[in-house]
Short mmCIF file of C-alpha atoms in Angstrom, two decimals:
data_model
loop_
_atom_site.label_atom_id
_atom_site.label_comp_id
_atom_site.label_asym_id
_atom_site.label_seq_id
_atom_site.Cartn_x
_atom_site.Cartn_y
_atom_site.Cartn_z
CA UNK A 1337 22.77 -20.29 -23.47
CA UNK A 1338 20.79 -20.16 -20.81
CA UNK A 1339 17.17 -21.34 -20.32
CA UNK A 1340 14.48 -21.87 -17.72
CA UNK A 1341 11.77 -24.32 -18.21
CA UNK A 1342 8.09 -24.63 -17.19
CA UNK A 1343 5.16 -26.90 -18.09
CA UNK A 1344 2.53 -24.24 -19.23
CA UNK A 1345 -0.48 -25.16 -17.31
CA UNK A 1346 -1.60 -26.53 -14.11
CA UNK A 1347 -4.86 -27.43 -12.69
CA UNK A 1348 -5.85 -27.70 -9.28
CA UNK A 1349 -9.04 -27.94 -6.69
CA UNK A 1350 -9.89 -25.83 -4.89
CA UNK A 1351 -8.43 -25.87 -1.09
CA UNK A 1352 -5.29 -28.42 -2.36
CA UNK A 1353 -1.78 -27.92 -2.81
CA UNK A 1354 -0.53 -26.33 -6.13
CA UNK A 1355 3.03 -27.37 -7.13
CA UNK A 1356 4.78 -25.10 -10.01
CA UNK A 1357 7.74 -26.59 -11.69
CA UNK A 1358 11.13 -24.98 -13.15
CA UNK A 1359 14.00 -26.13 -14.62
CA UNK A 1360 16.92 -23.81 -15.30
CA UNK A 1361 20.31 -24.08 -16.93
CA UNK A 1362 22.71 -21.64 -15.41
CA UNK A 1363 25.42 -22.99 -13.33
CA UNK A 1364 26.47 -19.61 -11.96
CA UNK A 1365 25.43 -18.06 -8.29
CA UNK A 1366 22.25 -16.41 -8.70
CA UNK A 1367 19.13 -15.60 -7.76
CA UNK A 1368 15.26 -16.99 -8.37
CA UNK A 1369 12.36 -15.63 -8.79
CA UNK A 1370 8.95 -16.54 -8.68
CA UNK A 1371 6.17 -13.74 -10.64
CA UNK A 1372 2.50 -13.68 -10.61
CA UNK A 1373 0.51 -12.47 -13.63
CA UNK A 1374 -3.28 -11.81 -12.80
CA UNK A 1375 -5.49 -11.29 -16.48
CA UNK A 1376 -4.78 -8.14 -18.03
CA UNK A 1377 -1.82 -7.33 -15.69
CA UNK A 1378 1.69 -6.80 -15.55
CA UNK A 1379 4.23 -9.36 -13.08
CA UNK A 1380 4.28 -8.57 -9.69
CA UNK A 1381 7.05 -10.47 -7.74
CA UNK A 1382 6.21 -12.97 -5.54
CA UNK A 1383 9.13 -14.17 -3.65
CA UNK A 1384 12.69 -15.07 -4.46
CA UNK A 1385 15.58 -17.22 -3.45
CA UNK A 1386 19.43 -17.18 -3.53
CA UNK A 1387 21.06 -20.10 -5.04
CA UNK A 1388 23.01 -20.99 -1.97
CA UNK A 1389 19.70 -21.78 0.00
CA UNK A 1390 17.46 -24.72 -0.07
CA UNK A 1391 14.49 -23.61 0.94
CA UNK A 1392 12.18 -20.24 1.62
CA UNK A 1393 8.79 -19.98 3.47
CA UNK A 1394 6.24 -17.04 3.26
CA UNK A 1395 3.00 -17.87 4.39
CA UNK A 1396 1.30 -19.89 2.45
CA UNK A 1397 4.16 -20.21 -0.59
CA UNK A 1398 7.21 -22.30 -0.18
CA UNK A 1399 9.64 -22.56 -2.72
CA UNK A 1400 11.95 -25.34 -2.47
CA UNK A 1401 15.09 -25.77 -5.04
CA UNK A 1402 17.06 -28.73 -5.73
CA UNK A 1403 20.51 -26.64 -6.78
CA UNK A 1404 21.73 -30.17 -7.85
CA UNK A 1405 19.45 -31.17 -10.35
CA UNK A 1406 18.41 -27.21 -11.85
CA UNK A 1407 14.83 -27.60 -9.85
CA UNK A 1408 12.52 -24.95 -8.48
CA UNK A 1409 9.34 -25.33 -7.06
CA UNK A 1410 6.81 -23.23 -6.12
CA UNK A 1411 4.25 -24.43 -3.75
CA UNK A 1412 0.72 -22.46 -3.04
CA UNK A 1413 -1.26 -24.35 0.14
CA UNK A 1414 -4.83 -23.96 0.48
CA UNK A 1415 -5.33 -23.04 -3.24
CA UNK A 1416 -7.87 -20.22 -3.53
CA UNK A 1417 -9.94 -18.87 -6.42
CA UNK A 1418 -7.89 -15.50 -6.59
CA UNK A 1419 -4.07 -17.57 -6.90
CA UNK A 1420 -5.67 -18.48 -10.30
CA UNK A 1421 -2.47 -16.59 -13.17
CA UNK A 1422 0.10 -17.13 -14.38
CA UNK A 1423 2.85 -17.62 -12.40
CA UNK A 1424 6.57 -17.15 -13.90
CA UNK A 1425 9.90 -18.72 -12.86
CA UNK A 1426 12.77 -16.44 -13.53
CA UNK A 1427 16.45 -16.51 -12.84
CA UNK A 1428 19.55 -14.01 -13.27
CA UNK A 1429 22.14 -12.19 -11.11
CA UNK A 1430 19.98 -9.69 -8.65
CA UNK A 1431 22.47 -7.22 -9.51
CA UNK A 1432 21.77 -6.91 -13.26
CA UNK A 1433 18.35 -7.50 -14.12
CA UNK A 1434 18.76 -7.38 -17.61
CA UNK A 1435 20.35 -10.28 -17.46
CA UNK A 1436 16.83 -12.18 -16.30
CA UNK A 1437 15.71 -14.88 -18.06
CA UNK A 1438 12.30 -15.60 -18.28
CA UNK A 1439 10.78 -19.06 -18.22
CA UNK A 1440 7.46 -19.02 -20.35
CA UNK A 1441 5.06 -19.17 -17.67
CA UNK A 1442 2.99 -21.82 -15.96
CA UNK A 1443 -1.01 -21.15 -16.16
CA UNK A 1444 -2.90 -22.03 -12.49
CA UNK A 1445 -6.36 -22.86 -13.08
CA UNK A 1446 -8.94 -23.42 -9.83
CA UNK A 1447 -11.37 -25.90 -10.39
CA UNK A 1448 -14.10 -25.74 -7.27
CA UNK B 1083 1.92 6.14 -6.46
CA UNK B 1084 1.03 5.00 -9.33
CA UNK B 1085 4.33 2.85 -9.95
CA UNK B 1086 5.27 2.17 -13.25
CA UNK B 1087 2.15 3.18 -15.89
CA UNK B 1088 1.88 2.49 -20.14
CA UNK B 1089 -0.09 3.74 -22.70
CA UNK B 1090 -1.78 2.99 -24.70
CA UNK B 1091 -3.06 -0.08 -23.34
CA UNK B 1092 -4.50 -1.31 -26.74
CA UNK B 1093 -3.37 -0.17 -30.37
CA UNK B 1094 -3.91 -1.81 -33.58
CA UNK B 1095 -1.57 -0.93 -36.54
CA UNK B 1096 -1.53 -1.55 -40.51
CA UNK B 1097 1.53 -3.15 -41.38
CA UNK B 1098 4.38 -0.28 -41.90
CA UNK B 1099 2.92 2.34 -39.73
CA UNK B 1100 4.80 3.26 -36.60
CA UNK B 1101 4.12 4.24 -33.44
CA UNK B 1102 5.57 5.21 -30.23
CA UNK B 1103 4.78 2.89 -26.41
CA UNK B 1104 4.93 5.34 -23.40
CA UNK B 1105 6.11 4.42 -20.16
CA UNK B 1106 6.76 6.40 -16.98
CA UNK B 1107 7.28 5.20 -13.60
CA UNK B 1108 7.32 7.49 -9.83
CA UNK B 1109 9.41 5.28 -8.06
CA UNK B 1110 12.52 6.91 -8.79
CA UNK B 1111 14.44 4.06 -10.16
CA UNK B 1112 17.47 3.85 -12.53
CA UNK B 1113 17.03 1.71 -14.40
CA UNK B 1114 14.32 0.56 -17.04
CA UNK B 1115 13.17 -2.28 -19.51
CA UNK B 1116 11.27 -3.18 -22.19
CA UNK B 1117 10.00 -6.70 -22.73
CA UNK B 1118 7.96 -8.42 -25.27
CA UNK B 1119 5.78 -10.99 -24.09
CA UNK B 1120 4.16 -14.23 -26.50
CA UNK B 1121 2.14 -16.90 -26.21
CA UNK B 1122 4.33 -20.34 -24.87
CA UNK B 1123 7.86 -17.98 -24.79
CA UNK B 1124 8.07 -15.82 -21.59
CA UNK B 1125 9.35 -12.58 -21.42
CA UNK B 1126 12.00 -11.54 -24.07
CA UNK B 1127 13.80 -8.12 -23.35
CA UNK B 1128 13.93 -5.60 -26.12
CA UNK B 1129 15.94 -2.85 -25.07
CA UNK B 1130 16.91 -1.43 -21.40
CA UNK B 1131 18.15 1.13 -19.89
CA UNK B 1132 20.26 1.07 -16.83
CA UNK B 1133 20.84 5.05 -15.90
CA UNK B 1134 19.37 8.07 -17.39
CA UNK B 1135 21.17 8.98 -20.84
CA UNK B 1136 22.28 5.31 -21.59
CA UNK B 1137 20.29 2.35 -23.67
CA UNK B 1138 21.13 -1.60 -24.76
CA UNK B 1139 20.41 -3.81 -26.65
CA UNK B 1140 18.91 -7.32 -25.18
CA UNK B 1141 17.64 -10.19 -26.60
CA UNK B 1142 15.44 -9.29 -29.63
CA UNK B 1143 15.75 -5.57 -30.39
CA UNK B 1144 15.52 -5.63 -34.24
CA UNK B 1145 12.68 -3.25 -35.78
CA UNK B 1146 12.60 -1.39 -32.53
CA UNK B 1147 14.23 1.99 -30.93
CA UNK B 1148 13.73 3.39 -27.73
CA UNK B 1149 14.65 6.81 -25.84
CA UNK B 1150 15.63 7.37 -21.95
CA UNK B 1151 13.37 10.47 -22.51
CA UNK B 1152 14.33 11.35 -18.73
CA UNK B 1153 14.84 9.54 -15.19
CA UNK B 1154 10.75 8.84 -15.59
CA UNK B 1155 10.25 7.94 -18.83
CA UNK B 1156 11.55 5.57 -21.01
CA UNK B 1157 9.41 5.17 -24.50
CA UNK B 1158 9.54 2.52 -27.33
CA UNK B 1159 9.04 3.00 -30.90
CA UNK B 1160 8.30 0.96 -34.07
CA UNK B 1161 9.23 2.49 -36.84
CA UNK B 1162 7.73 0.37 -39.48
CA UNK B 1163 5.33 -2.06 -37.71
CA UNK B 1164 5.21 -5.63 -38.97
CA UNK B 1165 2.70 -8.35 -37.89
CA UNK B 1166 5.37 -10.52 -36.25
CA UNK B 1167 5.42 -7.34 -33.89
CA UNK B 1168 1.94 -8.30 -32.43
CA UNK B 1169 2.26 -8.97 -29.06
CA UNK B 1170 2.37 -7.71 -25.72
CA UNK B 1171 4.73 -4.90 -24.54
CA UNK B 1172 5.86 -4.74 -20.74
CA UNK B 1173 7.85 -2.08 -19.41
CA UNK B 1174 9.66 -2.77 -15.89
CA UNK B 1175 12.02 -0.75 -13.46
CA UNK B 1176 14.02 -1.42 -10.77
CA UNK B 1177 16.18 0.57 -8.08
CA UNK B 1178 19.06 -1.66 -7.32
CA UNK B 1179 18.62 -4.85 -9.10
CA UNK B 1180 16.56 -7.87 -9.60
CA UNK B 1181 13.19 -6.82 -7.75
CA UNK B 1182 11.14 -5.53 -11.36
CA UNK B 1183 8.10 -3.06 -10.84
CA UNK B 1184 6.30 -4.18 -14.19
CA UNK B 1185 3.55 -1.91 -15.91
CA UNK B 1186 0.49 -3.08 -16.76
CA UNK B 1187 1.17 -3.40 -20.88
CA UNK B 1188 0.12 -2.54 -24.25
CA UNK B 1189 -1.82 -5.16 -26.14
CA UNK B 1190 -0.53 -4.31 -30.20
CA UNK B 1191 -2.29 -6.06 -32.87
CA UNK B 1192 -0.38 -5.46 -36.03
CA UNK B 1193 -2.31 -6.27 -39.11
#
């Protein structure tokens, strides 16, 4: 069936680059998404691409996918104190979100 | 707007008591979902709802029920609450499809 994949945490100073990995298994046209989880909060969406594109920009996240290899990336410049969550790679048709799979999340941590 | 809002946000059970999650959201949206949510596995979907007046099954919906209570609400109940229920309960919406509008959850501690 299929399954995303994420290493579960991340650390990162303060003012660098943060780069998010995800692996997924579906072969099919779809979407993916990228979801932030602040402590003691539900997922809010981030951003999200179509699997037909290579690459999205929204300020300061860029999410790149490799559609060969299964590979998303999320990437977070100028890392500040309040990007520090959880941060959840997701993929499914945008039509049917029950059909969303979760990956298990990737924990950011700021060090100063 | 308050989006999509849960209570309680904490509970702690004995082990075959039940209890009923509460979720409503203002965004007039169709559909709804329930997810579970454990340490190192994501977001597993319990039951959903995709109109008013219909409910699924997902991925792990044994030892729960839920009710599409109206467009607004869509609850979740444990009828006998075990400890491999204890976990974290998300409810979500959506209008069309994949954007989710996620509540803020229900911490359950079943003992």
């Amino acid at each position: 069936g299929e399954d995303v994949e994420q290493s579960l945490f991340l650390s990162v100073r303060e003012g660098d680059s943060s780069v998010i990995n995800c692996t997924y298994t579906d072969s099919s046209s779809t979407y993916l998404y990228w979801y932030k989880q602040e402590p003691g909060a539900g997922l809010q969406l981030l951003t999200y691409i179509f699997s037909n594109m290579d690459m999205k920009q929204d300020q300061r996240l860029t999410v790149l996918l490799n559609k060969k290899d299964k590979h998303l990336s999320l990437r977070i410049a100028d890392t500040q104190t309040g990007d520090s969550a959880i941060y959840f790679c997701a993929e499914g048709p945008y039509s049917s979100a029950s059909k969303i799979i979760f990956g298990s999340g990737t924990r950011l941590s700021i060090r100063p | 707007n308050a989006g999509v809002t849960q209570t309680p946000k904490f509970q702690v059970l004995k082990t075959g008591q039940s209890m009923t999650l509460q979720c409503a959201q203002d965004m007039n949206h169709n559909s709804m979902y329930w997810y579970r949510q454990d340490p190192g596995m994501g977001l597993r979907l319990i039951y959903y709802s995709a109109s008013e007046g219909t409910t699924d099954k997902g991925e792990v919906p044994n030892g729960y029920n839920v009710s599409r209570l109206n467009k607004r609400e869509f609850s979740l109940r444990l009828e006998s609450a075990a400890p491999s229920q204890t976990s974290v309960y998300f409810c979500a919406s959506t209008a069309l499809g994949g954007e989710q509008y996620f509540g803020p959850g229900t911490r359950l501690t079943v003992t």
